[in-house]
């Protein structure tokens, strides 16, 4: 494989952002026809930056791109697409109110700007594409009403409809459930069979091991090396990424839980479309306990968290924190009572992207005395606080005054986690806490949650990552259509039992 | 109410519908593409004024309509350059235009015709009606044209590639950009179409419906058109219906005011608000809560 000319080569790419951040310091990667190349690297290593350059979204400061041996320069994504390169982003770029068909044909609707769109013809072409790849998406439903996994397939179809033969996928699995990941991989294998070339970015080592042919590892804007997947191990990859050995296990000493900190009684919550999303849940979280909630996304987890955190109306039932009825209380009152919340959707609920790292670092506690000077904020104290968070959680940020949107995805997540635990809560809701976070930081965040538990705090963990829930929880519930299919101890169930419960089969009732 | 009155009321409603419908439909197109413009009131003023001048110079009402469209186009181009290409604020230019329109037209009437506040357009410069009866009821050719414009606008917006792209750049310009759609070009084109339609509406006021130019000729119709656009849920056909409703109640109010028996029993302040309130309730009731295009009023800059 190594002797043939690569279908794509990015040579000596340097990228300095306008604010002076050196994201890439001379990166060279080669991609061969028909392979799946994994791109691995810590948060902020420069993976997204590199791919945005390839896709014509960013101009490289220096460096060249060769496509089939010929130098190319893309001025825009459309340019890249016309040259057969497609990209599916970490954050989807779909027109939410359009259906799949409209999203896909946009810009390629056929002849005549003012003639009627030939919907049937487009539908036929799409159906053929889907049949070849062995999956279906509903073409007539507004995409905002579709699960993320389906939206992602629409993004992929959008690129294939344009006949791209090199497909870039930036952390495609971060938002997917395990089942959706398996389906995605089936699609990727089909694409590979058809001769397409794929660049695959992920933080999950086992995924990279499973799906890729070769892996290129990037650290701090430089290539560390490239290995054949067949000759790699997760440990090796982790070491290449981080530059040291990474413990992929979590130390969790046994611990007797204490008094009940948090309790939910017969909770009913409605979803956005008025359906009953949470249907009569009752559970409690004790001091010194991590209570995990697993389940396929979209089974009411989001609504449950929002209701608990005071962001959504409780239809029926009660919520207690430290014995006090907190049903219907506002978020600020809840924070003052010792609740913290790592939201699942960082860009909409956790951060204000346009504001600086410093400002974001005190969101939700900006009224606290420690940050004020009379009626004003004491910016020195705020900056100190931000610096402390950055240091402790190794958030790589250009500075405390940089806007949060200039942080890489994983670093944004780390900042939220750092801020929330800095509130010194007695009860913390952690929703998808390690989504999009690299291995080293995932390890750090998970250990931190365990540390909170060891310090006798109550932790409610909600995650689509089943391994995460299994590893961290003292007790776990499996949620299906707004109800718990069972509350179990992770070491007392088999994966199969959990799989059944995730599919809606009730488990044995347990004490 | 006899048959003649019904006909009169109906024709009056259609006549009043035209300027609001044209302006609303234009505004729908512009906002679907993501550009807010609150300066239609100003465009109506200017194009009513210049439309009359063009019509009188040519001795033909249609030249006035074209002239109005041209004047609208100029203001639209200015708004488009400021908002779409220079990424400026979408609201401020409109405020300026409205203030300017109010002052400049009053001054212009005096400067050009030498009369204070009002000028009657001679009949040879007016558009002749399609149909007229002995009582002075008439139907302007602009009525079927307006209905056609609304239908075509709806069809283009929802059935053609052009419309799909207009809506895409108003909802998620980033997505459109990534697929090679020239966001700025589509937004700019939409602004031009919108302001040209408002220009036609303005000229219609002076060279057709009212047959006069006054310093308050727009009479808030630019703003009503905007409200109607919102309540229509950014849909040209419903905007057309809303404009007709407004025209209907506007005429009904006049009818009630002119009827001594009714006018005595209902306070006129109430009657005068009738068209506004009823249109609002009915149109809002039909549509419910509509959502504006997601990028409406926000400039798009590529990262
Ligand atoms: N618009 C921007 N302005 C300034 N700096 C930026 C900008 N976007 C990214 N960076 C910086 O460039 C570096 C690389 O970021 P990039 O998003 O490429 O990382 P990544 O490898 O994709 O990380 P992750 O795994 O967290 O997504 C980071 O240090 C980041 O803070
Ligand atoms: Mg990234």
PDB file of C-alpha atoms in Angstrom, chain A residues 4-111:
ATOM      1  CA  UNK A   4       1.439   3.631  -4.538  1.00  0.00           C
ATOM      2  CA  UNK A   5       0.869   7.384  -4.759  1.00  0.00           C
ATOM      3  CA  UNK A   6      -1.565   8.604  -2.177  1.00  0.00           C
ATOM      4  CA  UNK A   7      -4.939   9.763  -3.455  1.00  0.00           C
ATOM      5  CA  UNK A   8      -4.525  12.719  -1.148  1.00  0.00           C
ATOM      6  CA  UNK A   9      -1.575  14.339   0.501  1.00  0.00           C
ATOM      7  CA  UNK A  10      -1.511  17.351   2.779  1.00  0.00           C
ATOM      8  CA  UNK A  11       2.080  18.525   2.958  1.00  0.00           C
ATOM      9  CA  UNK A  12       3.608  20.682   5.649  1.00  0.00           C
ATOM     10  CA  UNK A  13       0.406  22.391   6.640  1.00  0.00           C
ATOM     11  CA  UNK A  14       0.812  25.291   9.045  1.00  0.00           C
ATOM     12  CA  UNK A  15      -2.132  27.139  10.493  1.00  0.00           C
ATOM     13  CA  UNK A  16      -1.906  30.195  12.680  1.00  0.00           C
ATOM     14  CA  UNK A  17      -5.283  31.586  13.690  1.00  0.00           C
ATOM     15  CA  UNK A  18      -5.731  35.365  13.590  1.00  0.00           C
ATOM     16  CA  UNK A  19      -5.440  35.503  17.375  1.00  0.00           C
ATOM     17  CA  UNK A  20      -1.975  33.991  17.154  1.00  0.00           C
ATOM     18  CA  UNK A  21      -2.876  30.404  18.125  1.00  0.00           C
ATOM     19  CA  UNK A  22      -0.563  28.015  16.316  1.00  0.00           C
ATOM     20  CA  UNK A  23      -2.987  25.173  15.687  1.00  0.00           C
ATOM     21  CA  UNK A  24      -0.869  23.294  13.150  1.00  0.00           C
ATOM     22  CA  UNK A  25       2.915  23.378  12.956  1.00  0.00           C
ATOM     23  CA  UNK A  26       3.736  21.622   9.729  1.00  0.00           C
ATOM     24  CA  UNK A  27       1.511  18.599   9.417  1.00  0.00           C
ATOM     25  CA  UNK A  28       1.886  16.073   6.615  1.00  0.00           C
ATOM     26  CA  UNK A  29      -0.645  13.303   6.110  1.00  0.00           C
ATOM     27  CA  UNK A  30      -1.124  10.845   3.291  1.00  0.00           C
ATOM     28  CA  UNK A  31      -4.330   9.054   2.474  1.00  0.00           C
ATOM     29  CA  UNK A  32      -4.506   6.076   0.116  1.00  0.00           C
ATOM     30  CA  UNK A  33      -7.331   5.157  -2.168  1.00  0.00           C
ATOM     31  CA  UNK A  34     -10.003   3.000  -0.600  1.00  0.00           C
ATOM     32  CA  UNK A  35      -8.698   3.056   2.949  1.00  0.00           C
ATOM     33  CA  UNK A  36     -10.136   4.304   6.205  1.00  0.00           C
ATOM     34  CA  UNK A  37      -7.583   6.531   7.865  1.00  0.00           C
ATOM     35  CA  UNK A  38      -8.060   7.301  11.539  1.00  0.00           C
ATOM     36  CA  UNK A  39      -7.047  10.698  12.812  1.00  0.00           C
ATOM     37  CA  UNK A  40      -6.347  10.673  16.483  1.00  0.00           C
ATOM     38  CA  UNK A  41      -5.256  13.348  18.880  1.00  0.00           C
ATOM     39  CA  UNK A  42      -6.025  15.065  22.133  1.00  0.00           C
ATOM     40  CA  UNK A  43      -8.532  17.860  22.412  1.00  0.00           C
ATOM     41  CA  UNK A  44      -7.093  20.854  20.649  1.00  0.00           C
ATOM     42  CA  UNK A  45      -4.494  18.823  18.769  1.00  0.00           C
ATOM     43  CA  UNK A  46      -5.647  20.377  15.523  1.00  0.00           C
ATOM     44  CA  UNK A  47      -7.662  17.608  13.871  1.00  0.00           C
ATOM     45  CA  UNK A  48     -10.685  19.738  13.054  1.00  0.00           C
ATOM     46  CA  UNK A  49      -8.478  22.579  11.895  1.00  0.00           C
ATOM     47  CA  UNK A  50      -6.635  20.266   9.511  1.00  0.00           C
ATOM     48  CA  UNK A  51      -9.841  18.878   8.071  1.00  0.00           C
ATOM     49  CA  UNK A  52     -11.405  22.296   7.681  1.00  0.00           C
ATOM     50  CA  UNK A  53      -8.395  23.277   5.638  1.00  0.00           C
ATOM     51  CA  UNK A  54      -8.809  20.203   3.461  1.00  0.00           C
ATOM     52  CA  UNK A  55     -12.495  21.018   3.019  1.00  0.00           C
ATOM     53  CA  UNK A  56     -11.787  24.583   1.937  1.00  0.00           C
ATOM     54  CA  UNK A  57     -13.270  26.212   5.023  1.00  0.00           C
ATOM     55  CA  UNK A  58      -9.998  27.594   6.298  1.00  0.00           C
ATOM     56  CA  UNK A  59      -7.001  28.888   4.442  1.00  0.00           C
ATOM     57  CA  UNK A  60      -3.733  27.288   5.512  1.00  0.00           C
ATOM     58  CA  UNK A  61      -1.055  29.731   6.577  1.00  0.00           C
ATOM     59  CA  UNK A  62       1.402  27.582   4.711  1.00  0.00           C
ATOM     60  CA  UNK A  63       1.501  24.202   3.039  1.00  0.00           C
ATOM     61  CA  UNK A  64       0.151  22.383   0.015  1.00  0.00           C
ATOM     62  CA  UNK A  65      -2.550  19.900  -0.795  1.00  0.00           C
ATOM     63  CA  UNK A  66      -2.142  17.294  -3.520  1.00  0.00           C
ATOM     64  CA  UNK A  67      -5.083  15.412  -4.919  1.00  0.00           C
ATOM     65  CA  UNK A  68      -4.118  12.447  -7.099  1.00  0.00           C
ATOM     66  CA  UNK A  69      -0.660  13.933  -7.457  1.00  0.00           C
ATOM     67  CA  UNK A  70      -1.860  17.349  -8.596  1.00  0.00           C
ATOM     68  CA  UNK A  71      -1.667  20.396  -6.379  1.00  0.00           C
ATOM     69  CA  UNK A  72      -5.063  21.838  -5.538  1.00  0.00           C
ATOM     70  CA  UNK A  73      -6.264  24.877  -3.671  1.00  0.00           C
ATOM     71  CA  UNK A  74      -9.833  25.027  -2.425  1.00  0.00           C
ATOM     72  CA  UNK A  75     -11.416  28.405  -1.888  1.00  0.00           C
ATOM     73  CA  UNK A  76     -14.621  27.070  -0.373  1.00  0.00           C
ATOM     74  CA  UNK A  77     -16.338  23.866   0.697  1.00  0.00           C
ATOM     75  CA  UNK A  78     -18.188  23.896  -2.609  1.00  0.00           C
ATOM     76  CA  UNK A  79     -14.816  23.841  -4.317  1.00  0.00           C
ATOM     77  CA  UNK A  80     -13.725  20.832  -2.299  1.00  0.00           C
ATOM     78  CA  UNK A  81     -16.988  19.033  -3.013  1.00  0.00           C
ATOM     79  CA  UNK A  82     -16.583  19.675  -6.729  1.00  0.00           C
ATOM     80  CA  UNK A  83     -13.198  17.964  -6.408  1.00  0.00           C
ATOM     81  CA  UNK A  84     -14.739  14.954  -4.746  1.00  0.00           C
ATOM     82  CA  UNK A  85     -14.023  15.746  -1.106  1.00  0.00           C
ATOM     83  CA  UNK A  86     -16.909  15.788   1.359  1.00  0.00           C
ATOM     84  CA  UNK A  87     -17.063  16.458   5.086  1.00  0.00           C
ATOM     85  CA  UNK A  88     -19.522  15.758   7.858  1.00  0.00           C
ATOM     86  CA  UNK A  89     -18.918  18.115  10.750  1.00  0.00           C
ATOM     87  CA  UNK A  90     -18.950  17.709  14.494  1.00  0.00           C
ATOM     88  CA  UNK A  91     -21.872  20.114  14.468  1.00  0.00           C
ATOM     89  CA  UNK A  92     -24.216  19.330  11.624  1.00  0.00           C
ATOM     90  CA  UNK A  93     -24.954  21.876   8.967  1.00  0.00           C
ATOM     91  CA  UNK A  94     -28.534  21.056   8.112  1.00  0.00           C
ATOM     92  CA  UNK A  95     -31.405  23.411   7.484  1.00  0.00           C
ATOM     93  CA  UNK A  96     -33.544  22.319  10.397  1.00  0.00           C
ATOM     94  CA  UNK A  97     -36.940  23.096   8.940  1.00  0.00           C
ATOM     95  CA  UNK A  98     -36.180  21.411   5.635  1.00  0.00           C
ATOM     96  CA  UNK A  99     -36.780  17.725   5.159  1.00  0.00           C
ATOM     97  CA  UNK A 100     -34.003  15.336   4.219  1.00  0.00           C
ATOM     98  CA  UNK A 101     -34.712  15.557   0.528  1.00  0.00           C
ATOM     99  CA  UNK A 102     -34.568  19.338   0.487  1.00  0.00           C
ATOM    100  CA  UNK A 103     -31.395  19.370   2.532  1.00  0.00           C
ATOM    101  CA  UNK A 104     -29.716  16.925   0.231  1.00  0.00           C
ATOM    102  CA  UNK A 105     -30.656  18.408  -3.120  1.00  0.00           C
ATOM    103  CA  UNK A 106     -30.032  21.999  -2.034  1.00  0.00           C
ATOM    104  CA  UNK A 107     -27.725  23.584  -4.577  1.00  0.00           C
ATOM    105  CA  UNK A 108     -28.113  20.636  -6.951  1.00  0.00           C
ATOM    106  CA  UNK A 109     -31.818  20.787  -7.591  1.00  0.00           C
ATOM    107  CA  UNK A 110     -31.583  20.236 -11.330  1.00  0.00           C
ATOM    108  CA  UNK A 111     -32.119  22.504 -14.313  1.00  0.00           C
TER     109      UNK A 111
END
